[in-house]
Short mmCIF file of C-alpha atoms in Angstrom, two decimals:
data_model
loop_
_atom_site.label_atom_id
_atom_site.label_comp_id
_atom_site.label_asym_id
_atom_site.label_seq_id
_atom_site.Cartn_x
_atom_site.Cartn_y
_atom_site.Cartn_z
CA UNK A 297 77.07 86.86 73.06
CA UNK A 298 80.34 87.82 74.72
CA UNK A 299 81.16 91.37 75.61
CA UNK A 300 83.72 91.60 72.79
CA UNK A 301 81.21 90.29 70.24
CA UNK A 302 78.65 92.78 71.55
CA UNK A 303 81.13 95.58 71.17
CA UNK A 304 82.07 94.53 67.64
CA UNK A 305 78.41 94.33 66.67
CA UNK A 306 77.69 97.72 68.18
CA UNK A 307 80.65 99.24 66.36
CA UNK A 308 79.63 97.71 63.04
CA UNK A 309 76.16 99.20 63.50
CA UNK A 310 77.76 102.62 63.93
CA UNK A 311 77.34 103.07 67.66
CA UNK A 312 78.07 106.65 68.72
CA UNK A 313 81.12 105.63 70.76
CA UNK A 314 83.21 102.48 71.08
CA UNK A 315 82.20 100.57 74.18
CA UNK A 316 85.17 99.30 76.17
CA UNK A 317 85.77 95.65 75.42
CA UNK A 318 87.00 93.10 77.95
CA UNK A 319 90.46 93.39 76.42
CA UNK A 320 90.40 97.17 76.91
CA UNK A 321 89.37 96.79 80.53
CA UNK A 322 92.08 94.18 81.09
CA UNK A 323 94.66 96.55 79.63
CA UNK A 324 93.38 99.33 81.90
CA UNK A 325 93.68 97.00 84.89
CA UNK A 326 97.25 96.01 84.02
CA UNK A 327 98.27 99.64 83.62
CA UNK A 328 96.56 100.67 86.83
CA UNK A 329 98.22 97.90 88.84
CA UNK A 330 101.74 98.60 87.59
CA UNK A 331 104.44 98.40 90.26
CA UNK A 332 107.05 100.96 89.03
CA UNK A 333 104.78 103.98 89.45
CA UNK A 334 103.85 102.87 92.95
CA UNK A 335 107.43 102.28 94.01
CA UNK A 336 108.43 105.59 92.54
CA UNK A 337 105.89 107.43 94.66
CA UNK A 338 106.88 105.42 97.75
CA UNK A 339 110.52 106.45 97.23
CA UNK A 340 109.42 110.04 96.68
CA UNK A 341 107.52 109.95 99.97
CA UNK A 342 110.47 108.45 101.87
CA UNK A 343 113.01 110.89 100.48
CA UNK A 344 110.70 113.86 101.07
CA UNK A 345 110.11 112.78 104.67
CA UNK A 346 113.82 112.26 105.21
CA UNK A 347 114.66 115.68 103.81
CA UNK A 348 111.95 117.29 105.96
CA UNK A 349 113.35 115.50 109.01
CA UNK A 350 116.92 116.64 108.28
CA UNK A 351 115.91 120.27 107.77
CA UNK A 352 113.72 120.16 110.87
CA UNK A 353 116.42 118.69 113.08
CA UNK A 354 118.95 121.23 111.80
CA UNK A 355 116.56 124.11 112.37
CA UNK A 356 115.68 123.17 115.92
CA UNK A 357 119.05 121.95 117.19
CA UNK A 358 121.58 124.31 115.68
CA UNK A 359 122.01 127.45 117.71
CA UNK A 360 123.00 130.86 116.39
CA UNK A 361 122.04 130.23 112.80
CA UNK A 362 121.88 133.31 110.58
CA UNK A 363 118.37 134.40 109.69
CA UNK A 364 118.82 133.55 106.02
CA UNK A 365 119.84 130.02 106.95
CA UNK A 366 116.77 129.59 109.14
CA UNK A 367 114.60 130.88 106.33
CA UNK A 368 116.23 128.44 103.93
CA UNK A 369 115.59 125.53 106.34
CA UNK A 370 111.95 126.56 106.76
CA UNK A 371 111.53 126.65 102.99
CA UNK A 372 113.20 123.25 102.78
CA UNK A 373 110.78 121.88 105.36
CA UNK A 374 107.88 123.34 103.41
CA UNK A 375 109.05 121.77 100.15
CA UNK A 376 109.63 118.43 101.84
CA UNK A 377 106.18 118.50 103.42
CA UNK A 378 104.55 119.46 100.13
CA UNK A 379 106.15 116.53 98.32
CA UNK A 380 105.25 114.21 101.21
CA UNK A 381 101.61 115.27 101.05
CA UNK A 382 101.57 114.90 97.25
CA UNK A 383 103.11 111.42 97.33
CA UNK A 384 100.74 110.35 100.14
CA UNK A 385 97.77 111.61 98.15
CA UNK A 386 98.84 109.71 95.04
CA UNK A 387 99.38 106.51 97.04
CA UNK A 388 96.01 106.78 98.79
CA UNK A 389 93.90 107.90 95.81
CA UNK A 390 95.57 107.02 92.53
CA UNK A 391 98.26 104.37 92.92
CA UNK A 392 96.63 102.56 95.82
CA UNK A 393 98.89 99.98 97.43
CA UNK A 394 97.75 96.40 97.52
CA UNK A 395 99.05 94.21 100.35
CA UNK A 396 102.16 92.94 98.59
CA UNK A 397 102.94 96.56 97.64
CA UNK A 398 102.68 97.45 101.34
CA UNK A 399 105.32 94.83 102.14
CA UNK A 400 107.66 96.14 99.43
CA UNK A 401 107.06 99.72 100.53
CA UNK A 402 107.77 98.83 104.15
CA UNK A 403 111.00 97.09 103.16
CA UNK A 404 112.03 100.19 101.21
CA UNK A 405 111.24 102.30 104.26
CA UNK A 406 113.33 100.00 106.46
CA UNK A 407 116.21 100.30 104.01
CA UNK A 408 116.04 104.08 103.84
CA UNK A 409 115.71 104.30 107.65
CA UNK A 410 118.78 102.09 108.13
CA UNK A 411 120.79 104.29 105.78
CA UNK A 412 119.55 107.38 107.63
CA UNK A 413 120.41 105.79 110.98
CA UNK A 414 123.92 104.88 109.88
CA UNK A 415 124.45 108.39 108.56
CA UNK A 416 123.11 109.90 111.76
CA UNK A 417 125.36 107.72 113.94
CA UNK A 418 128.44 108.63 111.89
CA UNK A 419 127.48 112.28 112.11
CA UNK A 420 126.92 112.03 115.86
CA UNK A 421 130.36 110.49 116.28
CA UNK A 422 131.97 113.11 114.05
CA UNK A 423 130.47 116.09 115.83
CA UNK A 424 130.57 114.51 119.25
CA UNK A 425 128.18 116.13 121.72
CA UNK A 426 126.35 118.27 119.16
CA UNK A 427 122.57 118.16 119.67
CA UNK A 428 121.99 117.75 115.94
CA UNK A 429 123.72 114.39 115.88
CA UNK A 430 121.65 112.96 118.75
CA UNK A 431 118.40 114.34 117.35
CA UNK A 432 119.21 112.85 113.94
CA UNK A 433 119.91 109.44 115.50
CA UNK A 434 116.65 109.45 117.45
CA UNK A 435 114.68 110.59 114.40
CA UNK A 436 116.15 107.78 112.31
CA UNK A 437 115.41 105.24 115.05
CA UNK A 438 111.77 106.36 115.19
CA UNK A 439 111.52 106.14 111.40
CA UNK A 440 112.98 102.63 111.48
CA UNK A 441 110.59 101.46 114.20
CA UNK A 442 107.58 102.79 112.27
CA UNK A 443 108.78 101.07 109.09
CA UNK A 444 109.24 97.77 110.92
CA UNK A 445 105.76 98.06 112.46
CA UNK A 446 104.27 98.70 109.00
CA UNK A 447 106.09 95.67 107.62
CA UNK A 448 104.86 93.45 110.44
CA UNK A 449 101.27 94.69 110.00
CA UNK A 450 101.33 94.05 106.25
CA UNK A 451 102.75 90.55 106.72
CA UNK A 452 100.10 89.75 109.34
CA UNK A 453 97.33 90.93 107.04
CA UNK A 454 98.69 88.81 104.18
CA UNK A 455 98.79 85.81 106.48
CA UNK A 456 95.16 86.43 107.53
CA UNK A 457 94.03 86.72 103.92
CA UNK A 458 95.90 83.58 102.90
CA UNK A 459 94.15 81.68 105.68
CA UNK A 460 90.83 83.10 104.55
CA UNK A 461 91.58 82.10 100.95
CA UNK A 462 92.28 78.52 101.99
CA UNK A 463 89.09 78.38 104.09
CA UNK A 464 86.98 79.79 101.24
CA UNK A 465 88.45 77.32 98.75
CA UNK A 466 87.52 74.42 101.02
CA UNK A 467 84.06 75.85 101.69
CA UNK A 468 83.42 76.24 97.96
CA UNK A 469 84.49 72.66 97.27
CA UNK A 470 82.23 71.42 100.05
CA UNK A 471 79.28 73.46 98.80
CA UNK A 472 79.26 71.54 95.49
CA UNK A 473 75.84 69.87 95.32
CA UNK A 474 75.28 66.18 94.43
CA UNK A 475 73.60 67.32 91.18
CA UNK A 476 76.77 69.13 90.23
CA UNK A 477 78.83 66.02 90.92
CA UNK A 478 76.57 63.86 88.77
CA UNK A 479 76.57 66.36 85.85
CA UNK B 240 65.40 64.39 95.59
CA UNK B 241 65.44 68.07 94.59
CA UNK B 242 66.50 70.34 97.38
CA UNK B 243 64.19 73.16 98.50
CA UNK B 244 67.31 74.96 99.60
CA UNK B 245 68.83 74.99 96.11
CA UNK B 246 68.37 78.77 95.57
CA UNK B 247 69.83 79.50 99.01
CA UNK B 248 72.73 77.15 98.36
CA UNK B 249 73.37 78.82 95.02
CA UNK B 250 73.29 82.24 96.66
CA UNK B 251 75.73 81.06 99.33
CA UNK B 252 78.03 79.53 96.73
CA UNK B 253 77.90 82.74 94.72
CA UNK B 254 78.78 84.78 97.79
CA UNK B 255 81.66 82.43 98.63
CA UNK B 256 82.95 82.65 95.06
CA UNK B 257 82.75 86.47 95.12
CA UNK B 258 84.57 86.61 98.44
CA UNK B 259 87.28 84.23 97.25
CA UNK B 260 87.84 86.29 94.12
CA UNK B 261 88.16 89.50 96.13
CA UNK B 262 90.57 87.92 98.62
CA UNK B 263 92.72 86.66 95.75
CA UNK B 264 92.74 90.13 94.19
CA UNK B 265 93.66 91.71 97.52
CA UNK B 266 96.55 89.25 97.73
CA UNK B 267 97.69 90.48 94.32
CA UNK B 268 97.13 87.33 92.21
CA UNK B 269 97.31 88.38 88.53
CA UNK B 270 94.96 85.56 87.49
CA UNK B 271 92.36 86.84 89.96
CA UNK B 272 92.26 90.24 88.24
CA UNK B 273 91.78 88.52 84.88
CA UNK B 274 88.84 86.61 86.32
CA UNK B 275 87.47 89.80 87.87
CA UNK B 276 87.45 91.50 84.48
CA UNK B 277 85.98 88.45 82.71
CA UNK B 278 83.14 88.09 85.21
CA UNK B 279 82.24 91.72 85.75
CA UNK B 280 82.97 93.71 82.60
CA UNK B 281 79.67 92.55 81.06
CA UNK B 282 77.40 93.22 84.06
CA UNK B 283 79.00 96.61 84.72
CA UNK B 284 78.65 97.62 81.09
CA UNK B 285 75.01 96.50 80.97
CA UNK B 286 74.14 98.27 84.21
CA UNK B 287 75.82 101.47 83.08
CA UNK B 288 74.12 101.24 79.69
CA UNK B 289 70.70 100.78 81.26
CA UNK B 290 71.11 103.70 83.65
CA UNK B 291 72.73 106.13 81.23
CA UNK B 292 71.05 105.03 78.04
CA UNK B 293 72.63 106.24 74.81
CA UNK B 294 75.35 108.55 76.00
CA UNK B 295 78.68 109.40 74.42
CA UNK B 296 80.24 109.32 77.87
CA UNK B 297 79.37 105.65 78.47
CA UNK B 298 82.84 104.34 77.56
CA UNK B 299 84.54 106.92 79.79
CA UNK B 300 82.16 106.20 82.64
CA UNK B 301 82.79 102.45 82.44
CA UNK B 302 86.54 103.04 82.56
CA UNK B 303 86.06 105.42 85.48
CA UNK B 304 84.06 102.73 87.30
CA UNK B 305 86.86 100.23 86.83
CA UNK B 306 89.45 102.68 88.11
CA UNK B 307 87.34 103.27 91.23
CA UNK B 308 86.94 99.52 91.71
CA UNK B 309 90.69 98.91 91.47
CA UNK B 310 91.45 101.76 93.86
CA UNK B 311 88.79 100.75 96.36
CA UNK B 312 89.41 96.99 96.35
CA UNK B 313 92.35 97.03 98.81
CA UNK B 314 90.17 98.89 101.33
CA UNK B 315 87.19 96.51 101.08
CA UNK B 316 87.04 94.99 104.56
CA UNK B 317 84.01 92.77 103.94
CA UNK B 318 84.74 90.85 100.72
CA UNK B 319 81.47 88.94 101.16
CA UNK B 320 79.65 92.19 100.29
CA UNK B 321 81.52 92.52 97.00
CA UNK B 322 78.49 92.23 94.74
CA UNK B 323 76.64 95.09 96.44
CA UNK B 324 79.86 97.06 96.78
CA UNK B 325 80.82 96.97 93.08
CA UNK B 326 77.36 98.08 91.98
CA UNK B 327 77.52 100.80 94.64
CA UNK B 328 80.80 102.03 93.14
CA UNK B 329 79.28 101.91 89.65
CA UNK B 330 76.22 103.79 90.83
CA UNK B 331 78.23 106.62 92.39
CA UNK B 332 80.14 107.07 89.15
CA UNK B 333 76.93 107.03 87.13
CA UNK B 334 75.23 109.50 89.46
CA UNK B 335 78.09 111.94 88.89
CA UNK B 336 77.24 111.85 85.19
CA UNK B 337 73.51 111.92 85.82
CA UNK B 338 73.85 115.04 87.95
CA UNK B 339 75.26 116.75 84.93
CA UNK B 340 72.21 116.06 82.90
CA UNK B 341 69.46 116.10 85.55
CA UNK B 342 67.28 113.01 86.00
CA UNK B 343 64.98 113.41 83.02
CA UNK B 344 63.78 110.37 81.04
CA UNK B 345 65.94 109.57 78.06
CA UNK B 346 63.97 109.34 74.86
CA UNK B 347 65.27 106.43 72.81
CA UNK B 348 63.82 105.81 69.33
CA UNK B 349 63.54 102.37 67.87
CA UNK B 350 66.71 102.70 65.76
CA UNK B 351 68.81 103.53 68.80
CA UNK B 352 67.03 100.79 70.74
CA UNK B 353 68.12 98.37 68.00
CA UNK B 354 71.74 99.31 68.74
CA UNK B 355 71.28 99.14 72.49
CA UNK B 356 69.72 95.71 72.16
CA UNK B 357 73.17 94.36 71.26
CA UNK B 358 74.23 95.15 74.83
CA UNK B 359 71.51 92.81 76.18
CA UNK B 360 72.73 90.08 73.83
CA UNK B 361 69.52 88.41 72.69
CA UNK B 362 69.62 84.94 71.22
CA UNK B 363 66.58 84.72 68.93
CA UNK B 364 64.66 87.07 66.59
CA UNK B 365 61.62 86.97 68.92
CA UNK B 366 63.72 87.74 71.97
CA UNK B 367 65.53 90.54 70.12
CA UNK B 368 62.25 92.23 69.25
CA UNK B 369 60.95 91.94 72.79
CA UNK B 370 64.24 93.15 74.23
CA UNK B 371 64.19 96.20 71.93
CA UNK B 372 60.66 97.07 73.03
CA UNK B 373 61.42 96.51 76.71
CA UNK B 374 64.57 98.59 76.57
CA UNK B 375 62.71 101.35 74.75
CA UNK B 376 60.16 101.57 77.55
CA UNK B 377 62.79 101.03 80.24
CA UNK B 378 64.68 104.09 79.06
CA UNK B 379 61.53 106.18 79.44
CA UNK B 380 61.16 105.34 83.11
CA UNK B 381 62.37 107.81 85.76
CA UNK B 382 65.95 107.04 86.71
CA UNK B 383 65.22 105.75 90.23
CA UNK B 384 62.66 103.25 88.99
CA UNK B 385 64.80 102.26 86.02
CA UNK B 386 67.74 101.63 88.30
CA UNK B 387 65.75 99.49 90.73
CA UNK B 388 64.35 97.39 87.88
CA UNK B 389 67.78 96.88 86.36
CA UNK B 390 69.39 95.81 89.62
CA UNK B 391 66.54 93.48 90.56
CA UNK B 392 65.67 91.77 87.29
CA UNK B 393 68.79 92.08 85.16
CA UNK B 394 71.59 92.05 87.72
CA UNK B 395 69.55 89.65 89.90
CA UNK B 396 70.33 91.28 93.21
CA UNK B 397 67.99 90.92 96.16
CA UNK B 398 66.16 93.85 97.70
CA UNK B 399 68.52 94.11 100.68
CA UNK B 400 71.52 94.39 98.38
CA UNK B 401 69.75 96.98 96.23
CA UNK B 402 68.85 98.98 99.33
CA UNK B 403 72.52 98.95 100.33
CA UNK B 404 73.67 100.08 96.88
CA UNK B 405 71.12 102.87 96.62
CA UNK B 406 71.47 103.94 100.25
CA UNK B 407 67.72 103.73 100.89
CA UNK B 408 65.51 101.53 103.10
CA UNK B 409 64.27 98.21 101.73
CA UNK B 410 60.74 99.62 101.79
CA UNK B 411 61.79 102.34 99.34
CA UNK B 412 63.26 99.69 97.01
CA UNK B 413 59.96 97.81 97.11
CA UNK B 414 58.04 101.01 96.32
CA UNK B 415 60.30 101.81 93.39
CA UNK B 416 59.97 98.30 91.98
CA UNK B 417 56.19 98.44 92.36
CA UNK B 418 56.05 101.85 90.68
CA UNK B 419 58.43 100.73 87.92
CA UNK B 420 56.38 97.66 87.09
CA UNK B 421 53.21 99.74 87.09
CA UNK B 422 54.71 102.38 84.78
CA UNK B 423 56.14 99.74 82.49
CA UNK B 424 52.82 97.88 82.32
CA UNK B 425 51.02 101.12 81.52
CA UNK B 426 53.57 102.04 78.85
CA UNK B 427 53.26 98.64 77.22
CA UNK B 428 49.45 98.81 77.34
CA UNK B 429 49.46 102.31 75.81
CA UNK B 430 51.69 101.20 72.99
CA UNK B 431 49.56 98.12 72.36
CA UNK B 432 52.32 95.75 73.33
CA UNK B 433 50.82 94.51 76.61
CA UNK B 434 51.31 90.76 77.18
#
């Protein structure tokens, strides 16, 4: 008796609650593995980190800022950190990234870092000599390097798993017994 | 010539198949997730049903188990241990529910046992009757013993795997199985249904 037949039988006999059928579980799996939600939280994390970085660099490199401006930057840093923590929590607990998601996320991070770097370089050229510009450039470079390292690590892990998959497929074929072949 | 190593070869092939399925899931193959659901929705449901008994939360718990499996699968570093791992995940989810209603034996009357027998999926009238009786007495066992019996005889795990799932030494698993069989034998004898 298949799980769906079991569930139908149980329901016909008035079971207290509907047991999840295979189709229900499959639907749950498809929903849980959806890409858009994951990418949305990855983007949220990247933007929050970028905003935190910008506020932080401004706060620590700009001299003679009025108190209210400093307070505003501190609040901005706090908000950015809060969103970063939230997005990280979702990605580690709820919308866990599988390997191919890691590659996509890393590529997004590289893209955002490149945009940040270009912006920082333009800013540095515009306000030549200002510490903010240099700090922004270095921050964007560090972000880009981390994103590239994450991308390389994800690709290496995929490559390892693909090799393992091929080896397991061969091992399973070889483990077929003579009785199985004659059946 | 029949091979004396046939059970070991089967166990090895099973482990290889489990590992391959997990690796394919970790690589994100959609077909692998379909196979995962097809192969494991039944065993997970049966295990949860045997541990929880008749409980309105069974459907929610099964869905919770699957969510934990999907969220934990990318972090599984030893895919060869998948079988023990998935039952370990299921057990932790079930224990959260069990803690809410402390580990007292669940009394299941014959009518409810008739319904629960559909989970076991018997094939003949004789088997159905025996399954109903066995499940009735199984539900009366203490939860630790009931769990050990389920994992050993129904899910067909070995004692080392059960020890890993339950987080206890192998010796404790052996004791629980011994005690479970003894209690079950006594219950069957008392009810006049001893073999």
